[in-house]
Coordinates of C-alpha atoms in Angstrom, one line a residue:
M11 CA 45.0 37.6 1.0
M12 CA 41.0 36.3 1.5
L13 CA 41.0 33.8 4.4
G14 CA 37.4 33.2 4.6
S15 CA 35.5 31.4 1.6
D16 CA 32.9 33.4 -0.9
V17 CA 29.7 30.4 -1.8
S18 CA 27.0 33.7 -2.0
G19 CA 27.0 32.6 -5.7
L20 CA 25.2 29.1 -4.5
A21 CA 22.8 30.6 -3.1
T22 CA 19.2 28.8 -4.3
D23 CA 16.1 30.7 -4.3
P24 CA 12.5 28.0 -4.6
A25 CA 13.0 28.6 -8.1
T26 CA 16.0 27.9 -9.1
A27 CA 16.6 24.9 -6.3
A28 CA 15.2 21.9 -7.8
A29 CA 17.0 22.9 -11.1
Q30 CA 20.3 22.0 -9.5
G31 CA 18.8 17.9 -8.2
L32 CA 19.8 16.1 -5.1
S33 CA 22.5 13.7 -4.7
I34 CA 22.0 10.6 -1.8
V35 CA 25.2 9.2 -0.6
V36 CA 25.2 6.2 1.1
P37 CA 27.9 4.8 3.0
V38 CA 27.3 1.1 3.3
Y39 CA 29.6 -1.5 5.0
N40 CA 28.4 -5.1 5.2
E41 CA 25.3 -4.6 3.8
A42 CA 24.6 -6.8 1.6
A43 CA 21.4 -8.7 3.0
G44 CA 19.4 -5.4 2.4
L45 CA 20.9 -3.3 0.3
T46 CA 18.4 -4.5 -3.3
H47 CA 15.2 -3.5 -1.0
F48 CA 17.3 -0.5 0.2
H49 CA 18.2 0.6 -3.8
E50 CA 14.2 -0.4 -4.4
R51 CA 12.9 2.3 -2.0
L52 CA 15.3 4.7 -2.8
G53 CA 13.5 4.4 -6.6
V54 CA 10.6 4.9 -5.6
L55 CA 11.7 8.2 -3.6
A56 CA 13.3 9.5 -6.6
Q57 CA 10.0 8.9 -8.9
T58 CA 8.2 11.2 -5.8
L59 CA 10.7 14.2 -6.2
K60 CA 10.7 14.5 -9.8
Q61 CA 6.9 14.5 -10.2
R62 CA 6.4 16.4 -7.0
H63 CA 9.5 19.2 -7.4
G64 CA 11.2 18.4 -10.5
L65 CA 14.0 17.1 -8.8
A66 CA 16.8 15.2 -10.1
C67 CA 18.1 12.4 -8.2
E68 CA 21.0 10.5 -8.0
V69 CA 22.7 8.1 -5.1
V70 CA 26.1 7.7 -4.2
Y71 CA 26.8 4.1 -2.3
V72 CA 30.4 4.4 -1.0
D73 CA 31.4 0.9 0.3
D74 CA 33.7 0.6 2.7
G75 CA 35.5 -1.8 2.3
S76 CA 32.9 -4.5 3.3
A77 CA 34.0 -8.2 3.8
D78 CA 30.4 -9.8 2.6
G79 CA 29.0 -9.1 -1.3
T80 CA 28.1 -5.5 -0.6
L81 CA 30.1 -4.6 -3.2
A82 CA 29.3 -7.0 -6.6
I83 CA 25.5 -6.2 -5.4
A84 CA 25.8 -2.2 -5.4
R85 CA 27.9 -2.9 -9.1
A86 CA 24.2 -4.5 -10.4
L87 CA 22.1 -1.9 -8.8
P88 CA 19.7 -0.6 -11.6
A89 CA 19.3 3.3 -12.6
T90 CA 15.9 4.1 -13.6
S91 CA 14.5 6.8 -15.0
S92 CA 14.8 9.2 -12.5
L93 CA 17.8 8.0 -10.6
D94 CA 21.7 7.8 -11.5
V95 CA 23.7 5.4 -9.9
Q96 CA 27.4 6.2 -9.1
V97 CA 29.5 3.0 -6.6
V98 CA 32.6 4.1 -5.3
S99 CA 34.5 1.3 -3.5
L100 CA 36.9 2.9 -1.1
S101 CA 40.4 0.4 -1.1
R102 CA 39.7 -0.7 2.5
N103 CA 38.1 0.0 5.7
F104 CA 38.4 3.8 6.2
G105 CA 36.0 4.8 8.6
K106 CA 32.2 6.0 8.6
E107 CA 33.6 9.9 8.3
A108 CA 36.0 9.5 5.4
A109 CA 33.0 7.1 3.3
L110 CA 31.4 10.6 4.3
M111 CA 33.4 12.3 1.9
A112 CA 33.9 10.2 0.0
G113 CA 30.6 10.7 -1.0
L114 CA 30.5 13.8 -0.5
D115 CA 33.6 14.7 -3.0
H116 CA 31.5 12.3 -5.7
A117 CA 28.5 13.8 -5.5
S118 CA 27.4 15.5 -8.8
R119 CA 24.3 17.3 -7.9
G120 CA 23.8 20.3 -6.1
A121 CA 22.2 19.1 -2.8
V122 CA 23.2 16.4 -0.4
M123 CA 21.8 14.1 1.0
F124 CA 23.8 11.7 3.8
M125 CA 21.7 8.5 5.1
D126 CA 22.5 4.8 6.0
G127 CA 21.8 2.0 3.7
D128 CA 20.4 -0.2 6.8
G129 CA 17.2 1.2 6.6
Q130 CA 17.1 2.8 9.6
H131 CA 16.6 5.8 7.6
P132 CA 13.4 5.5 5.9
P133 CA 14.0 7.1 2.7
E134 CA 10.3 8.4 2.7
L135 CA 11.0 10.8 4.9
V136 CA 13.9 12.3 2.7
E137 CA 10.9 14.5 1.0
Q138 CA 10.6 16.9 3.9
P139 CA 14.0 17.8 4.1
V140 CA 14.2 18.5 1.0
R141 CA 10.7 20.5 0.8
H142 CA 12.2 22.7 4.0
W143 CA 15.1 23.3 1.6
I144 CA 13.9 23.3 -1.7
V145 CA 10.4 25.6 -0.5
E146 CA 11.4 27.8 2.7
G147 CA 15.3 27.9 1.8
Y148 CA 17.3 25.9 4.5
D149 CA 20.6 24.9 3.5
V150 CA 20.8 22.9 6.5
V151 CA 17.8 19.9 7.1
Y152 CA 18.5 17.8 10.2
T153 CA 17.0 14.7 11.5
A154 CA 17.0 13.9 15.3
K155 CA 15.9 11.5 17.2
A156 CA 12.6 11.8 19.1
H157 CA 13.1 10.6 21.8
R158 CA 15.1 7.4 23.5
D159 CA 13.3 5.5 25.6
N160 CA 14.3 2.4 23.9
E161 CA 17.6 2.9 25.3
S162 CA 19.1 1.7 28.7
F163 CA 19.1 4.0 31.5
L164 CA 23.4 4.5 31.6
R165 CA 23.5 4.9 27.6
R166 CA 20.8 7.4 27.8
Q167 CA 23.0 9.2 30.5
A168 CA 27.1 8.8 28.1
V169 CA 24.9 10.3 25.2
R170 CA 23.9 13.6 27.1
G171 CA 27.3 13.7 29.5
F172 CA 29.0 13.6 25.5
Y173 CA 26.9 16.2 24.0
A174 CA 27.2 18.8 27.7
L175 CA 31.4 18.2 27.3
I176 CA 31.9 19.1 23.6
N177 CA 29.0 22.0 23.6
W178 CA 30.8 23.3 26.8
G179 CA 32.7 26.5 25.9
A180 CA 31.3 26.0 22.0
R181 CA 30.1 29.1 20.2
Q182 CA 28.3 26.9 17.4
K183 CA 26.4 24.4 19.5
I184 CA 26.1 20.8 18.5
P185 CA 22.4 19.5 18.3
E186 CA 21.6 16.5 21.0
D187 CA 20.8 13.4 19.6
A188 CA 21.7 14.9 16.2
G189 CA 22.5 12.4 13.7
D190 CA 24.0 12.4 10.3
F191 CA 20.8 12.0 8.5
R192 CA 20.6 15.4 7.4
L193 CA 20.5 17.3 3.7
L194 CA 23.0 20.0 2.6
S195 CA 21.8 22.8 -0.1
P196 CA 24.5 23.6 -2.8
R197 CA 26.5 26.7 -0.6
A198 CA 26.3 24.3 2.7
A199 CA 27.9 21.5 0.7
A200 CA 30.9 23.5 -1.2
A201 CA 31.1 25.0 2.5
L202 CA 31.4 21.5 3.8
R203 CA 34.0 20.7 1.0
L204 CA 35.9 23.8 1.9
L205 CA 37.1 22.5 5.6
P206 CA 40.8 21.2 5.4
E207 CA 41.4 18.7 8.4
R208 CA 41.7 15.1 7.8
N209 CA 40.4 14.7 11.5
R210 CA 36.7 15.0 11.0
F211 CA 33.6 14.7 13.1
F212 CA 30.7 15.3 10.5
K213 CA 28.2 16.6 13.1
G214 CA 30.3 18.6 14.3
L215 CA 31.3 20.3 10.8
A216 CA 27.9 20.4 9.3
T217 CA 26.8 22.4 12.2
W218 CA 29.9 25.2 12.6
I219 CA 29.5 26.2 8.7
G220 CA 26.3 27.7 10.0
F221 CA 23.8 28.9 7.3
R222 CA 20.1 28.2 8.0
Q223 CA 19.5 25.3 9.9
L224 CA 16.4 23.4 10.9
R225 CA 15.5 20.3 13.4
V226 CA 13.5 17.6 12.0
D227 CA 12.5 14.9 14.5
Y228 CA 12.0 11.1 13.3
E229 CA 11.6 7.7 14.9
P230 CA 14.4 5.6 13.7
A231 CA 13.5 2.3 11.7
A232 CA 14.3 -1.1 13.3
R233 CA 17.3 -2.7 11.6
A234 CA 16.2 -4.3 7.9
H235 CA 18.8 -6.8 8.7
G236 CA 21.6 -7.9 10.8
V237 CA 23.1 -5.9 13.9
T238 CA 24.9 -2.8 14.3
S239 CA 28.8 -3.4 13.9
F240 CA 29.7 -0.8 16.7
N241 CA 30.0 -1.9 19.8
P242 CA 30.5 -0.3 23.5
R243 CA 34.1 0.0 23.2
Q244 CA 34.2 1.9 19.2
L245 CA 31.4 4.2 20.3
I246 CA 33.9 5.3 23.3
G247 CA 36.4 5.4 20.4
L248 CA 34.1 7.4 18.1
S249 CA 33.2 10.2 20.9
I250 CA 36.6 10.4 21.8
E251 CA 37.4 11.1 18.3
G252 CA 34.7 13.7 18.0
L253 CA 36.1 15.6 21.3
T254 CA 39.5 15.9 20.2
S255 CA 39.0 16.2 16.9
F256 CA 35.9 19.2 17.5
S257 CA 36.2 20.6 20.7
V258 CA 39.2 21.6 22.9
A259 CA 36.2 21.5 26.0
P260 CA 38.9 18.3 27.0
L261 CA 41.9 20.7 27.6
R262 CA 39.6 23.0 29.5
F263 CA 38.2 20.3 31.7
A264 CA 42.1 18.8 32.2
S265 CA 43.0 22.8 33.7
M266 CA 39.6 23.0 35.3
F267 CA 40.3 19.9 37.1
G268 CA 44.0 20.6 37.8
L269 CA 43.2 24.2 39.5
L270 CA 40.4 22.2 41.6
L271 CA 43.3 19.8 42.8
A272 CA 45.8 22.7 43.3
L273 CA 43.1 24.7 45.3
G274 CA 41.7 21.6 47.4
A275 CA 45.7 21.0 48.4
F276 CA 46.1 24.5 48.9
L277 CA 42.9 24.0 51.7
F278 CA 44.4 20.8 52.9
G279 CA 48.1 22.6 53.9
L280 CA 46.1 25.6 55.6
N281 CA 44.1 23.1 57.5
I282 CA 47.5 21.1 58.5
L283 CA 49.1 24.3 59.4
W284 CA 46.3 25.6 61.4
E285 CA 46.5 22.0 63.3
T286 CA 49.5 22.0 64.2
W287 CA 50.2 25.2 65.4
M288 CA 47.4 26.5 67.4
E289 CA 45.9 22.8 68.3
G290 CA 49.5 21.1 68.5
K291 CA 47.8 17.9 66.4
S292 CA 50.8 15.8 64.5
V293 CA 49.3 14.9 61.6
P294 CA 49.8 11.3 60.3
G295 CA 52.7 12.0 57.2
Y296 CA 52.8 8.2 55.3
P297 CA 48.9 8.0 54.6
S298 CA 48.4 11.4 53.6
L299 CA 51.7 11.9 51.3
M300 CA 51.1 8.6 49.8
V301 CA 46.9 9.3 49.0
G302 CA 48.5 12.6 48.0
L303 CA 51.1 11.1 45.5
M304 CA 48.8 8.6 43.6
T305 CA 46.0 11.0 43.5
I306 CA 48.9 13.7 41.4
G307 CA 50.0 11.2 39.5
G308 CA 46.6 10.0 38.4
V309 CA 45.7 13.3 37.2
Q310 CA 49.2 14.0 35.7
L311 CA 49.0 10.8 33.4
L312 CA 45.2 12.1 32.5
M313 CA 46.3 15.0 31.6
I314 CA 49.2 13.7 29.8
G315 CA 46.6 11.4 28.0
I316 CA 44.4 14.2 27.0
M317 CA 47.4 16.4 25.1
G318 CA 48.6 13.1 23.5
E319 CA 45.3 12.7 21.7
Y320 CA 45.9 16.4 20.4
I321 CA 49.3 16.3 19.7
G322 CA 48.2 12.8 18.1
K323 CA 45.6 14.6 15.9
I324 CA 48.3 17.5 15.1
L325 CA 50.7 14.8 13.5
S326 CA 48.1 13.4 11.4
E327 CA 46.9 16.7 10.0
L328 CA 51.0 17.8 9.5
K329 CA 51.6 14.0 7.5
A330 CA 48.8 15.3 5.3
R331 CA 47.6 11.7 4.2
P332 CA 44.3 11.4 1.8
I333 CA 41.3 10.1 3.9
Y334 CA 40.2 7.7 1.4
F335 CA 41.6 6.0 -1.4
V336 CA 39.2 5.2 -4.4
A337 CA 39.8 1.1 -5.5
E338 CA 36.4 1.4 -8.0
H339 CA 34.5 4.2 -9.5
S340 CA 31.5 3.7 -11.5
V341 CA 28.5 5.1 -12.9
K342 CA 25.3 4.8 -14.3
R343 CA 22.7 7.3 -15.8
S344 CA 19.3 7.0 -15.6
T345 CA 17.4 5.9 -18.7
T346 CA 16.0 9.1 -20.2
D347 CA 19.9 10.9 -20.0
A348 CA 21.1 7.7 -22.0
A349 CA 18.2 7.9 -24.2
V350 CA 18.8 11.8 -25.1
S351 CA 22.9 10.7 -25.1
V352 CA 22.1 8.0 -27.7
G353 CA 19.7 10.9 -29.7
D354 CA 22.2 13.5 -29.7
R355 CA 24.8 11.5 -30.8
T356 CA 22.7 10.0 -33.7
A357 CA 22.1 13.4 -34.4
A358 CA 25.8 14.4 -35.0
E359 CA 26.2 11.7 -37.4

């Protein structure tokens, strides 16, 4: 029985890469105010990619249970001569990771480009990863923030600590500051589809699959409208989700912390014996006993909580529930494809 997967048949060279096309996956949530303008920018991008690389493009909008008019606007977005349009509407808000997976599942072209629809991922930058894929043969081209100078000191330290913890002891390191704005070649996209877990951490999985990867630094643009839907509580929750879904570092940290606590207790015990036997001191019992009990109790509760997170992940995997449900799916082909289809049908009649 073969325990791995062979995707070598999807390898591309510069001569055949463009022929497989590009799917641009855009998860959207309450982006009604700027979606039309964003789509216009994608249309310009698709025209440029077609002229320079002969690349056929499609955009897959995944509406993740928006509460505003995002879905209605997405339905009305037109296809152009160089850009097909798919709209995938999920039955409720399943979260960005599920929306990314839904887009990946519905992408019909070869390579896949993931980007946000709020304008912070500039469509004009997409040509650079495309060129690295088609011309240089990279399978994964991911973007990363060039700097975090505009963020608070506390947030910068929190991000640095998160990556340090998740990469602790990991064989495949997740690049710091890398985001979901990245391109996957046909074989990299196929490899990502083959991963069976339901608790997905996209940044980690896209790195774990391997292949030739390249980092591209960029300056995120300001949001075209509105404010981010992520608050500190949600960011902390997302960090915990990523850690427990992709890394065993928290369990290792718990083991190391328990070992250090046991070592400290042992040394403290030796100190008590020394003071009692050699110096004749009487060590007060109540304060040291209460501090010790509270410390041990707090550590035990912390360890139980960490184990509970992993047990919850195991339960979720065993239930094997679908990651998402699609409530509505529509496809608009480019005007060129539509003309060809009509011509073929007329000839057949």
